[in-house]
């Protein structure tokens, strides 16, 4: 049975960076992080994402890591970065876009609890 133990939620942004949260399937937040990737920060940002992906993968027995990405300003760049990070560390990810209108990415906790 496919049970999601952990989720990586990304709230994309440029100057403010990508807000990241590692969530349990119950919706409780394990860790928050901000990943900056503008200019020279890209490699460091990718390393941060690799750490976060690894953390989520270690929470469960799934081959895939579920990534929830807010759909808005900077989504394309955030998606590119998380895919590069995943490729680099050999983790398979499934990226789900959620609408950011009205609610923030953290509304994914409701989705996670289902």
PDB file of C-alpha atoms in Angstrom:
ATOM      1  CA  UNK A   1       0.000   0.000   0.000  1.00  0.00           C
ATOM      2  CA  UNK A   2       1.270   3.434  -0.851  1.00  0.00           C
ATOM      3  CA  UNK A   3       1.355   5.482   2.300  1.00  0.00           C
ATOM      4  CA  UNK A   4       2.872   8.911   2.347  1.00  0.00           C
ATOM      5  CA  UNK A   5       4.919   9.333   5.488  1.00  0.00           C
ATOM      6  CA  UNK A   6       6.567  12.606   4.694  1.00  0.00           C
ATOM      7  CA  UNK A   7       6.013  15.502   2.361  1.00  0.00           C
ATOM      8  CA  UNK A   8       8.274  18.319   1.236  1.00  0.00           C
ATOM      9  CA  UNK A   9       6.235  21.497   0.767  1.00  0.00           C
ATOM     10  CA  UNK A  10       7.765  24.359  -1.205  1.00  0.00           C
ATOM     11  CA  UNK A  11       6.489  27.908  -1.299  1.00  0.00           C
ATOM     12  CA  UNK A  12       8.403  29.495  -4.177  1.00  0.00           C
ATOM     13  CA  UNK A  13       9.874  32.967  -4.142  1.00  0.00           C
ATOM     14  CA  UNK A  14      12.779  34.848  -5.640  1.00  0.00           C
ATOM     15  CA  UNK A  15      14.407  37.385  -3.319  1.00  0.00           C
ATOM     16  CA  UNK A  16      12.824  35.831  -0.225  1.00  0.00           C
ATOM     17  CA  UNK A  17      13.914  32.384  -1.331  1.00  0.00           C
ATOM     18  CA  UNK A  18      11.884  29.191  -1.409  1.00  0.00           C
ATOM     19  CA  UNK A  19      10.156  28.500   1.909  1.00  0.00           C
ATOM     20  CA  UNK A  20      10.402  24.784   2.614  1.00  0.00           C
ATOM     21  CA  UNK A  21       8.649  22.618   5.149  1.00  0.00           C
ATOM     22  CA  UNK A  22       9.070  18.945   5.857  1.00  0.00           C
ATOM     23  CA  UNK A  23       5.685  17.650   6.981  1.00  0.00           C
ATOM     24  CA  UNK A  24       4.505  14.412   8.509  1.00  0.00           C
ATOM     25  CA  UNK A  25       1.495  12.852   6.832  1.00  0.00           C
ATOM     26  CA  UNK A  26      -0.538  13.980   9.852  1.00  0.00           C
ATOM     27  CA  UNK A  27       0.343  17.541   8.892  1.00  0.00           C
ATOM     28  CA  UNK A  28       2.729  18.322  11.720  1.00  0.00           C
ATOM     29  CA  UNK A  29       5.785  20.251  10.652  1.00  0.00           C
ATOM     30  CA  UNK A  30       9.134  18.572  11.247  1.00  0.00           C
ATOM     31  CA  UNK A  31      11.338  21.355   9.985  1.00  0.00           C
ATOM     32  CA  UNK A  32      11.236  24.716   8.216  1.00  0.00           C
ATOM     33  CA  UNK A  33      13.962  26.016   5.947  1.00  0.00           C
ATOM     34  CA  UNK A  34      14.491  28.788   3.441  1.00  0.00           C
ATOM     35  CA  UNK A  35      16.398  27.963   0.288  1.00  0.00           C
ATOM     36  CA  UNK A  36      18.023  30.826  -1.576  1.00  0.00           C
ATOM     37  CA  UNK A  37      18.982  30.134  -5.163  1.00  0.00           C
ATOM     38  CA  UNK A  38      19.400  33.522  -6.813  1.00  0.00           C
ATOM     39  CA  UNK A  39      22.753  34.336  -8.337  1.00  0.00           C
ATOM     40  CA  UNK A  40      25.640  32.468  -6.743  1.00  0.00           C
ATOM     41  CA  UNK A  41      23.437  30.750  -4.162  1.00  0.00           C
ATOM     42  CA  UNK A  42      22.145  28.109  -6.570  1.00  0.00           C
ATOM     43  CA  UNK A  43      24.527  25.263  -5.692  1.00  0.00           C
ATOM     44  CA  UNK A  44      24.072  25.852  -1.976  1.00  0.00           C
ATOM     45  CA  UNK A  45      20.325  25.945  -2.447  1.00  0.00           C
ATOM     46  CA  UNK A  46      20.453  22.657  -4.288  1.00  0.00           C
ATOM     47  CA  UNK A  47      22.447  21.083  -1.444  1.00  0.00           C
ATOM     48  CA  UNK A  48      19.807  22.269   1.040  1.00  0.00           C
ATOM     49  CA  UNK A  49      17.075  20.699  -1.069  1.00  0.00           C
ATOM     50  CA  UNK A  50      19.033  17.440  -1.284  1.00  0.00           C
ATOM     51  CA  UNK A  51      19.212  17.374   2.526  1.00  0.00           C
ATOM     52  CA  UNK A  52      15.476  18.026   2.783  1.00  0.00           C
ATOM     53  CA  UNK A  53      14.617  15.359   0.195  1.00  0.00           C
ATOM     54  CA  UNK A  54      16.830  12.882   2.035  1.00  0.00           C
ATOM     55  CA  UNK A  55      15.096  13.729   5.309  1.00  0.00           C
ATOM     56  CA  UNK A  56      11.661  13.079   3.796  1.00  0.00           C
ATOM     57  CA  UNK A  57      12.825   9.852   2.162  1.00  0.00           C
ATOM     58  CA  UNK A  58      14.184   8.609   5.499  1.00  0.00           C
ATOM     59  CA  UNK A  59      10.752   9.148   7.079  1.00  0.00           C
ATOM     60  CA  UNK A  60       9.070   6.519   4.966  1.00  0.00           C
ATOM     61  CA  UNK A  61       9.562   3.324   3.041  1.00  0.00           C
ATOM     62  CA  UNK A  62       8.539   4.770  -0.295  1.00  0.00           C
ATOM     63  CA  UNK A  63      10.766   4.930  -3.322  1.00  0.00           C
ATOM     64  CA  UNK A  64       9.182   8.249  -4.201  1.00  0.00           C
ATOM     65  CA  UNK A  65       9.229  11.495  -2.289  1.00  0.00           C
ATOM     66  CA  UNK A  66       6.108  13.635  -2.542  1.00  0.00           C
ATOM     67  CA  UNK A  67       6.832  17.297  -3.198  1.00  0.00           C
ATOM     68  CA  UNK A  68       4.053  19.851  -3.001  1.00  0.00           C
ATOM     69  CA  UNK A  69       4.787  23.081  -4.805  1.00  0.00           C
ATOM     70  CA  UNK A  70       2.834  26.305  -4.567  1.00  0.00           C
ATOM     71  CA  UNK A  71       1.741  27.536  -7.964  1.00  0.00           C
ATOM     72  CA  UNK A  72       2.779  31.155  -8.339  1.00  0.00           C
ATOM     73  CA  UNK A  73       5.690  33.515  -8.738  1.00  0.00           C
ATOM     74  CA  UNK A  74       8.860  31.435  -9.048  1.00  0.00           C
ATOM     75  CA  UNK A  75       7.180  28.032  -9.405  1.00  0.00           C
ATOM     76  CA  UNK A  76       9.031  27.106 -12.587  1.00  0.00           C
ATOM     77  CA  UNK A  77      12.407  27.929 -11.049  1.00  0.00           C
ATOM     78  CA  UNK A  78      11.639  26.087  -7.815  1.00  0.00           C
ATOM     79  CA  UNK A  79      10.500  23.030  -9.772  1.00  0.00           C
ATOM     80  CA  UNK A  80      13.691  23.069 -11.856  1.00  0.00           C
ATOM     81  CA  UNK A  81      15.829  23.321  -8.754  1.00  0.00           C
ATOM     82  CA  UNK A  82      14.096  20.502  -6.866  1.00  0.00           C
ATOM     83  CA  UNK A  83      14.301  18.260  -9.958  1.00  0.00           C
ATOM     84  CA  UNK A  84      18.027  18.981 -10.273  1.00  0.00           C
ATOM     85  CA  UNK A  85      18.506  18.227  -6.581  1.00  0.00           C
ATOM     86  CA  UNK A  86      16.558  14.977  -6.877  1.00  0.00           C
ATOM     87  CA  UNK A  87      18.532  13.878  -9.946  1.00  0.00           C
ATOM     88  CA  UNK A  88      21.786  14.669  -8.224  1.00  0.00           C
ATOM     89  CA  UNK A  89      21.021  12.486  -5.189  1.00  0.00           C
ATOM     90  CA  UNK A  90      19.090   9.802  -7.053  1.00  0.00           C
ATOM     91  CA  UNK A  91      15.776  10.348  -5.296  1.00  0.00           C
ATOM     92  CA  UNK A  92      12.593   9.940  -7.320  1.00  0.00           C
ATOM     93  CA  UNK A  93      10.136  12.756  -6.715  1.00  0.00           C
ATOM     94  CA  UNK A  94       6.506  13.325  -7.524  1.00  0.00           C
ATOM     95  CA  UNK A  95       5.741  17.047  -7.767  1.00  0.00           C
ATOM     96  CA  UNK A  96       2.176  18.181  -7.107  1.00  0.00           C
ATOM     97  CA  UNK A  97       1.188  21.769  -7.815  1.00  0.00           C
ATOM     98  CA  UNK A  98      -1.236  23.412  -5.413  1.00  0.00           C
ATOM     99  CA  UNK A  99      -2.984  26.696  -5.999  1.00  0.00           C
ATOM    100  CA  UNK A 100      -1.666  29.537  -3.885  1.00  0.00           C
ATOM    101  CA  UNK A 101      -4.747  31.677  -4.315  1.00  0.00           C
ATOM    102  CA  UNK A 102      -6.098  32.620  -0.911  1.00  0.00           C
ATOM    103  CA  UNK A 103      -4.317  29.836   0.931  1.00  0.00           C
ATOM    104  CA  UNK A 104      -0.643  29.271   1.388  1.00  0.00           C
ATOM    105  CA  UNK A 105       1.188  26.082   0.597  1.00  0.00           C
ATOM    106  CA  UNK A 106       0.676  25.016   4.181  1.00  0.00           C
ATOM    107  CA  UNK A 107      -2.881  24.081   3.312  1.00  0.00           C
ATOM    108  CA  UNK A 108      -1.246  20.938   1.941  1.00  0.00           C
ATOM    109  CA  UNK A 109      -1.271  19.688   5.486  1.00  0.00           C
ATOM    110  CA  UNK A 110      -4.984  19.104   4.967  1.00  0.00           C
ATOM    111  CA  UNK A 111      -4.214  17.102   1.850  1.00  0.00           C
ATOM    112  CA  UNK A 112      -1.582  15.162   3.757  1.00  0.00           C
ATOM    113  CA  UNK A 113      -3.999  14.230   6.501  1.00  0.00           C
ATOM    114  CA  UNK A 114      -6.489  12.670   4.078  1.00  0.00           C
TER     115      UNK A 114
END
